[in-house]
CSV table of C-alpha atoms in Angstrom, one decimal:
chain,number,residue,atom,x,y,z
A,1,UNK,CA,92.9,-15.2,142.4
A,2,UNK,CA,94.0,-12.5,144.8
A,3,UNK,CA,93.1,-12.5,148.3
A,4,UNK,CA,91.1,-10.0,149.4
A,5,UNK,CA,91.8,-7.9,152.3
A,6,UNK,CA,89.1,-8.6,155.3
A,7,UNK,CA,88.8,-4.5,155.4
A,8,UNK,CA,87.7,-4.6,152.1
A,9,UNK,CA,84.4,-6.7,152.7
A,10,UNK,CA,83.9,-6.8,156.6
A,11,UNK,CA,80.6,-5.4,157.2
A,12,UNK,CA,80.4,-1.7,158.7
A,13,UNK,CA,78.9,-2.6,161.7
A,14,UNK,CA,81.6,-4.8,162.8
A,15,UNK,CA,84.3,-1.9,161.9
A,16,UNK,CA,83.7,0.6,165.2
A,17,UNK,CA,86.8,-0.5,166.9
A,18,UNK,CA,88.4,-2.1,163.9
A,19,UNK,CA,88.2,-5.7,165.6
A,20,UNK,CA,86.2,-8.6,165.0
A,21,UNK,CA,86.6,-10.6,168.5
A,22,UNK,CA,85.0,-12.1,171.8
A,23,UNK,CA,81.3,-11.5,171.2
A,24,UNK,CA,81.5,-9.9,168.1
A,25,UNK,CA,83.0,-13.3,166.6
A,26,UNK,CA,80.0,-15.5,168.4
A,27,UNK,CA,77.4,-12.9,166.8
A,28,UNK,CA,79.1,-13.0,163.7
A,29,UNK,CA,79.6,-16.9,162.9
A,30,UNK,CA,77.2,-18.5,160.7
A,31,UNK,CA,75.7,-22.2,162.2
A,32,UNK,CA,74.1,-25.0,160.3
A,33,UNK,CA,70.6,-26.6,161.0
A,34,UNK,CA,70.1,-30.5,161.9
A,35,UNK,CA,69.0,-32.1,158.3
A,36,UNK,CA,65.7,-34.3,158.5
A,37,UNK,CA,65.7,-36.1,155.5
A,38,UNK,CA,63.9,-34.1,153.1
A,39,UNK,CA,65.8,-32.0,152.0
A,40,UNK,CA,67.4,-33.3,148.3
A,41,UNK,CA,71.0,-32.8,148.7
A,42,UNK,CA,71.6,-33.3,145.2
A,43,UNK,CA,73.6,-30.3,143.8
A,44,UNK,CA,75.1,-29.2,147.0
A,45,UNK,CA,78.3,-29.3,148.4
A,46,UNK,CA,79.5,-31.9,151.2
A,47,UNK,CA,82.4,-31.9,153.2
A,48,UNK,CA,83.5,-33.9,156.4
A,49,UNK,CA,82.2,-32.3,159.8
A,50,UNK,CA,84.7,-33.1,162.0
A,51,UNK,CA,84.3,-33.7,165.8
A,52,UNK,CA,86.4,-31.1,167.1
A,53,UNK,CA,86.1,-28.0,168.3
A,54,UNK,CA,85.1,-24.2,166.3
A,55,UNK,CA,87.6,-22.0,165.8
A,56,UNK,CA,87.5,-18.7,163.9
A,57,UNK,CA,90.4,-17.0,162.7
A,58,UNK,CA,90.3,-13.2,162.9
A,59,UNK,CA,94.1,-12.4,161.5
A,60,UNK,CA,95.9,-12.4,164.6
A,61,UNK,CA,93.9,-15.1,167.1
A,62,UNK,CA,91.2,-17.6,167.1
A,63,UNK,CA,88.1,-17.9,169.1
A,64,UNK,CA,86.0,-20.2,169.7
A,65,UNK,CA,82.2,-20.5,168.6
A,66,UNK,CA,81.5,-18.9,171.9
A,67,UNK,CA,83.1,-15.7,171.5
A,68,UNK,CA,86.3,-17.0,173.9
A,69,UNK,CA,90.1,-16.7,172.5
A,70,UNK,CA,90.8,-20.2,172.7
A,71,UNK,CA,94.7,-20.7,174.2
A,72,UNK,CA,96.6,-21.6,171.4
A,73,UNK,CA,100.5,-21.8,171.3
A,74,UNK,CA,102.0,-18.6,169.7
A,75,UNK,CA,103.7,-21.3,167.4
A,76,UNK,CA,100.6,-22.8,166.2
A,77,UNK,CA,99.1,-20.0,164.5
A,78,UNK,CA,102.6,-18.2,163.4
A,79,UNK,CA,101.9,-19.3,159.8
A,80,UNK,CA,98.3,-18.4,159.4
A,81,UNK,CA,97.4,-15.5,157.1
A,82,UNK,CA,97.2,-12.0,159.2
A,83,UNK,CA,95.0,-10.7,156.2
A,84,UNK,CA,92.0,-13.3,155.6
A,85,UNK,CA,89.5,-14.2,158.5
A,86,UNK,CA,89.0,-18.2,158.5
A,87,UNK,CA,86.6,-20.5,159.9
A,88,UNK,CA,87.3,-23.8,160.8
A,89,UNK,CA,87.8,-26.6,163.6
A,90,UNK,CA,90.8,-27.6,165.7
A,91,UNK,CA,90.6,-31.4,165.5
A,92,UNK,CA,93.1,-34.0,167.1
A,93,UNK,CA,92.0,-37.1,165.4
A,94,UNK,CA,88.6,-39.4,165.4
A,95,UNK,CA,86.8,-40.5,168.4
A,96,UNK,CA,89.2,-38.1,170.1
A,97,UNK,CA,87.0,-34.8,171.4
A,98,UNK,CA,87.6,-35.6,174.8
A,99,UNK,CA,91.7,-35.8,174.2
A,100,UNK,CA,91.3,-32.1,172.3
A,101,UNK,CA,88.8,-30.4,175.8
A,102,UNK,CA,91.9,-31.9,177.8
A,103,UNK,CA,94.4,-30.0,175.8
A,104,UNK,CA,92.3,-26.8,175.6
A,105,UNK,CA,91.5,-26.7,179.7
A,106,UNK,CA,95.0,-27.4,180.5
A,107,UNK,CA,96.4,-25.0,178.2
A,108,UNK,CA,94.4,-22.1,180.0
A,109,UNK,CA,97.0,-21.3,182.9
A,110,UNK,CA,100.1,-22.8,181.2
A,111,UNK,CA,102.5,-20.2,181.2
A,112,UNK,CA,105.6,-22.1,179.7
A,113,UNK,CA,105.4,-22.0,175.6
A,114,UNK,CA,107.8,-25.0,175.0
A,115,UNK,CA,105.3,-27.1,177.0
A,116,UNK,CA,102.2,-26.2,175.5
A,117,UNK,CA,103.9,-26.7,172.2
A,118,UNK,CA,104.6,-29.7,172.9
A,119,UNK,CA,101.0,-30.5,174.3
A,120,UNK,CA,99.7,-29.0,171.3
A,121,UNK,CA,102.1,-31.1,169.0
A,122,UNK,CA,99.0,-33.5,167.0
A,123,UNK,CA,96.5,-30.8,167.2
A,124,UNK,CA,95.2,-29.6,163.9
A,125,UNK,CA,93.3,-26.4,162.1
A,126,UNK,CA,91.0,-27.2,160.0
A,127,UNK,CA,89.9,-25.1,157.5
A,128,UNK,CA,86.4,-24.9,155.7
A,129,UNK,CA,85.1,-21.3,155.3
A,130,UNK,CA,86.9,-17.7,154.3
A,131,UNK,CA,83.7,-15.7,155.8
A,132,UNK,CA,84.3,-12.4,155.0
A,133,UNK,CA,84.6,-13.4,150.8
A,134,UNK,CA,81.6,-12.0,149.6
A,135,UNK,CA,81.5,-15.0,147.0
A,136,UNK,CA,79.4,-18.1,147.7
A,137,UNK,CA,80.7,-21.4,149.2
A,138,UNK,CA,82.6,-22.9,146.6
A,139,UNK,CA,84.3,-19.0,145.4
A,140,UNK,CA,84.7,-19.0,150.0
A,141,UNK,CA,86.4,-22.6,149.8
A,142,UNK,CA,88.5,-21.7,146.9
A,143,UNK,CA,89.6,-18.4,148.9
A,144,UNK,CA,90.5,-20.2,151.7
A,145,UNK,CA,92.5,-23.3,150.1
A,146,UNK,CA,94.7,-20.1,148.5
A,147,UNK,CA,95.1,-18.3,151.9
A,148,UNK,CA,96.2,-21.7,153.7
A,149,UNK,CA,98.5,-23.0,150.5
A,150,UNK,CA,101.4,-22.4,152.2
A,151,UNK,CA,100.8,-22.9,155.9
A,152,UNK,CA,102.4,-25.1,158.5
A,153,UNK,CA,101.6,-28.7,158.5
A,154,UNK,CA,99.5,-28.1,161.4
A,155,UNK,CA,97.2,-26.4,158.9
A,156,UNK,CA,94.3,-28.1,156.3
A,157,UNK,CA,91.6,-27.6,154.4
A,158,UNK,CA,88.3,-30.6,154.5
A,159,UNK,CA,88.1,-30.7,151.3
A,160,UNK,CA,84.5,-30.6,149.6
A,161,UNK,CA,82.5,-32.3,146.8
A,162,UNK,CA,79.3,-31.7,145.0
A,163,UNK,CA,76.6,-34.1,145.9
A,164,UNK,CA,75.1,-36.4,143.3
A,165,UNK,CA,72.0,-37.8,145.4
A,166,UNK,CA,70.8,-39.1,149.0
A,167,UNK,CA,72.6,-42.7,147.4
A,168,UNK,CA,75.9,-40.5,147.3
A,169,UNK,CA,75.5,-38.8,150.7
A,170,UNK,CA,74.4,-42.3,152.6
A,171,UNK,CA,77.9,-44.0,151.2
A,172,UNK,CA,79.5,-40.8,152.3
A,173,UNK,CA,78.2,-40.3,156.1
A,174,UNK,CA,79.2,-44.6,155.5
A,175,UNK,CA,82.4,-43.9,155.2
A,176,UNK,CA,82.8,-41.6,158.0
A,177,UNK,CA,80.9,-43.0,160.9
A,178,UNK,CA,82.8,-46.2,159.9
A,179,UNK,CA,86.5,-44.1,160.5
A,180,UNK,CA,84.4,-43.2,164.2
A,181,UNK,CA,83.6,-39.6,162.6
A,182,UNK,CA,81.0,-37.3,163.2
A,183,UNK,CA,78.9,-36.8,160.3
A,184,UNK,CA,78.5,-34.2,156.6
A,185,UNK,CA,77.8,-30.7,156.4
A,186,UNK,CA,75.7,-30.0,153.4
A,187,UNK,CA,76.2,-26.4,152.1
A,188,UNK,CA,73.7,-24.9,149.9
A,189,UNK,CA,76.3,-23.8,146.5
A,190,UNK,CA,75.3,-20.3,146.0
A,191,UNK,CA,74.3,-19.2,149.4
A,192,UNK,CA,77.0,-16.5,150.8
A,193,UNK,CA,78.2,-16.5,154.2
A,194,UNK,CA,75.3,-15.3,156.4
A,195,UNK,CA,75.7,-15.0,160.2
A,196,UNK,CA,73.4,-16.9,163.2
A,197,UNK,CA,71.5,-20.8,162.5
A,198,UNK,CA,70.2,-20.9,159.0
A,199,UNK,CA,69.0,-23.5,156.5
A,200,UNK,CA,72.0,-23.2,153.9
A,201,UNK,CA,73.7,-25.6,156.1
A,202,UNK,CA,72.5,-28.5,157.2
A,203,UNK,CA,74.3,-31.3,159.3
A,204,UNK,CA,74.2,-35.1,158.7
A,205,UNK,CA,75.0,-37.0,161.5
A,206,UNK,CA,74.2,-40.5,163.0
A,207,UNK,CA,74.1,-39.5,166.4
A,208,UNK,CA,71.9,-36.8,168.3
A,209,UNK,CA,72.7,-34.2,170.9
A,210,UNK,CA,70.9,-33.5,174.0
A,211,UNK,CA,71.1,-30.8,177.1
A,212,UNK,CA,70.6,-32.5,180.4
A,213,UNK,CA,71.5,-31.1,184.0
A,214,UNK,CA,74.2,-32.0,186.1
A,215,UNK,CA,73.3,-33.4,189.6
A,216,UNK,CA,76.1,-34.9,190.7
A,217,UNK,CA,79.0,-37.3,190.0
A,218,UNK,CA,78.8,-41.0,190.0
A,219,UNK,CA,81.2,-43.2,192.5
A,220,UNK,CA,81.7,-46.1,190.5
A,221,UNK,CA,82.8,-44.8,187.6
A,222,UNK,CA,84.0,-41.5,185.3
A,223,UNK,CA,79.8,-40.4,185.2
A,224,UNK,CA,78.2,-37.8,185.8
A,225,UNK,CA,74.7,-38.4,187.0
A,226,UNK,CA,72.4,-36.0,185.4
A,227,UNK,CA,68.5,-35.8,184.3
A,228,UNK,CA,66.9,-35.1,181.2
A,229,UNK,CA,64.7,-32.4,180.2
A,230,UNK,CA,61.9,-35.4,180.9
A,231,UNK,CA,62.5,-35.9,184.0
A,232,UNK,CA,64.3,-39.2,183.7
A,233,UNK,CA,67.8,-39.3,185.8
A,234,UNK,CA,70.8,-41.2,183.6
A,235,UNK,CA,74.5,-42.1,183.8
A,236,UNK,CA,76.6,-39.5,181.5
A,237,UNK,CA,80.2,-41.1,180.7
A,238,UNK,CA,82.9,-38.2,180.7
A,239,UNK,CA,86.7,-38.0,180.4
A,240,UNK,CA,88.5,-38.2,184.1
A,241,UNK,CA,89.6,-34.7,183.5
A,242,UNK,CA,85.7,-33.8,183.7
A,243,UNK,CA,85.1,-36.1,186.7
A,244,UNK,CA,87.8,-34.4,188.7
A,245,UNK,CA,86.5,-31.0,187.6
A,246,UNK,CA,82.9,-31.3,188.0
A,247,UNK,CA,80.3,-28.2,186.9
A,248,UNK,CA,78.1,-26.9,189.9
A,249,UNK,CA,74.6,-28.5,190.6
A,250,UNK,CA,72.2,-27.3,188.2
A,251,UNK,CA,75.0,-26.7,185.5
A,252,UNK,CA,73.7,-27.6,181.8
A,253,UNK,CA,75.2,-30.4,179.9
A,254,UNK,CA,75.4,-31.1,176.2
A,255,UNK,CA,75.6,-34.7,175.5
A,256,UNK,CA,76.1,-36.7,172.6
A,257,UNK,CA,73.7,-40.2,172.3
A,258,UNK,CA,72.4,-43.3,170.5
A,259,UNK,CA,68.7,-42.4,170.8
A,260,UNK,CA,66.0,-43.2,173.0
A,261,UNK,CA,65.1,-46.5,174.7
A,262,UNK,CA,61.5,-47.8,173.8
A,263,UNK,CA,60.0,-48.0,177.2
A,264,UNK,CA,62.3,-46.2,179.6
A,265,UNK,CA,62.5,-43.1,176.8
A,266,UNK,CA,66.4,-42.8,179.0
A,267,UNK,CA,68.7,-42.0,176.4
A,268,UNK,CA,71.1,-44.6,175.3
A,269,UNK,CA,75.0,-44.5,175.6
A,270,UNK,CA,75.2,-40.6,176.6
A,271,UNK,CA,78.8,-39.0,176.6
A,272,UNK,CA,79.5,-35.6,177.7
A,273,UNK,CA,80.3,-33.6,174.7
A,274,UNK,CA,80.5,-30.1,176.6
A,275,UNK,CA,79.7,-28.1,179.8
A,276,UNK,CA,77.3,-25.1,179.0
A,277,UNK,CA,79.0,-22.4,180.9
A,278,UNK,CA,79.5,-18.7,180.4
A,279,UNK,CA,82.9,-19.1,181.2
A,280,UNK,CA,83.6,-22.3,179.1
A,281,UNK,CA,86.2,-22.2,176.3
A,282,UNK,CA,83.8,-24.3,173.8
């Protein structure tokens, strides 16, 4: 199968300066819905989410979900393909997102390539999408493994398999959460690439996300103290590079967490999972 050209299928109004970066990419990238049980996933495609971080190949850089270029060695990228957009996630390993937000703020001002290489040295891309195939998912996957066959090591593709039932996709998310991973995405098969939050992909996960504000950090410990969008304060556990660089007052929080507790309705085991700044890389 030949790979087609992104200038062949990139939509005219993303053409007017012959780029598709910054806010262009954010507009452009397509986001999955939280699944609630009833949807049957038998028939459609699963795949590991990973818990990394977005990262959207354009030919030439990658940004983040936000629209930022995210600071990537030159090295890293030099074997990707300067003639197929990707979509994908830089990962490190699991239970490891707050090793990969350390890499990616200290890389911002690091001037000296050798050392960012070598700070960069177990990151990964990972691969799941060729966006601007017109095909649907699995003709978008197969695009993609093509485009990456003969990457760096520092390149893969999450591979992907047709679900048989909610049996099938329970074992799966199993398997996963038990490796300290993040969850499935569930892909509707003949559903083309289609940008902003719609229902063609759906995410399985076994923990929940929440936005709660930042009042200030905690003495005793690498927390932040923050309330929820009830009203109820809680500790938030962060990385120590958070807790030396804490948001303002008032800055939003997305945290990751166990549910709710029964009476108090605080949630249980929060962990900062990003900072919800203009400015902010993720």
């Amino acid at each position: 199968m030949a790979i087609s050209s992104p200038k062949d299928i990139t939509p005219p109004s993303l053409q007017e300066d012959g780029k598709l970066a910054g806010d262009k990419v954010a507009a452009f990238m397509m986001h999955g819905r939280d699944w609630d049980g009833s949807q049957d996933p038998s028939g459609w495609i699963m795949s590991e989410k990973l818990d990394g971080v977005r990262a959207f190949w354009n030919g030439s850089k990658l940004y983040s979900k936000n629209g930022k270029e995210l600071p990537v060695p030159a090295e890293f990228t030099s074997t990707l393909p300067k003639d197929v957009f990707l979509d994908g996630e830089i990962w490190v390993g699991y239970d490891t997102l707050s090793k990969l937000t350390s890499i990616l703020k200290k890389s911002v001002n690091m001037k000296n390539e050798p050392t960012r290489g070598l700070l960069w040295k177990d990151v990964r891309y990972c691969v799941f999408d060729s966006p601007m195939h017109p095909g649907n998912y699995q003709e978008r996957h197969a695009h993609a493994a093509e485009a990456v066959s003969e990457c760096g090591t520092n390149i893969h593709l999450i591979p992907i398999e047709f679900c048989s039932g909610l049996d099938h996709l329970q074992n799966k998310l199993d398997q996963i959460v038990e490796l300290k991973g993040e969850g499935i995405m569930l892909y509707n098969p003949e559903a083309t690439y289609s940008s902003g939050r719609n229902s063609n992909i759906l995410k399985v996960k076994m923990h929940l996300e929440e936005d709660v504000t930042f009042l200030e950090c905690n003495p005793n410990s690498y927390s932040f103290k923050c309330q929820q969008s009830n009203g109820i304060q809680c500790m938030v556990k962060c990385s120590s590079w958070d807790y030396t660089h804490p948001p303002p007052n008032g800055t939003s929080l997305t945290v990751r967490h166990n549910g709710y507790f029964k009476t108090s309705r605080k949630i249980k085991y929060p962990f900062l999972l990003r900072i919800n700044q203009s400015n902010s890389i993720i």
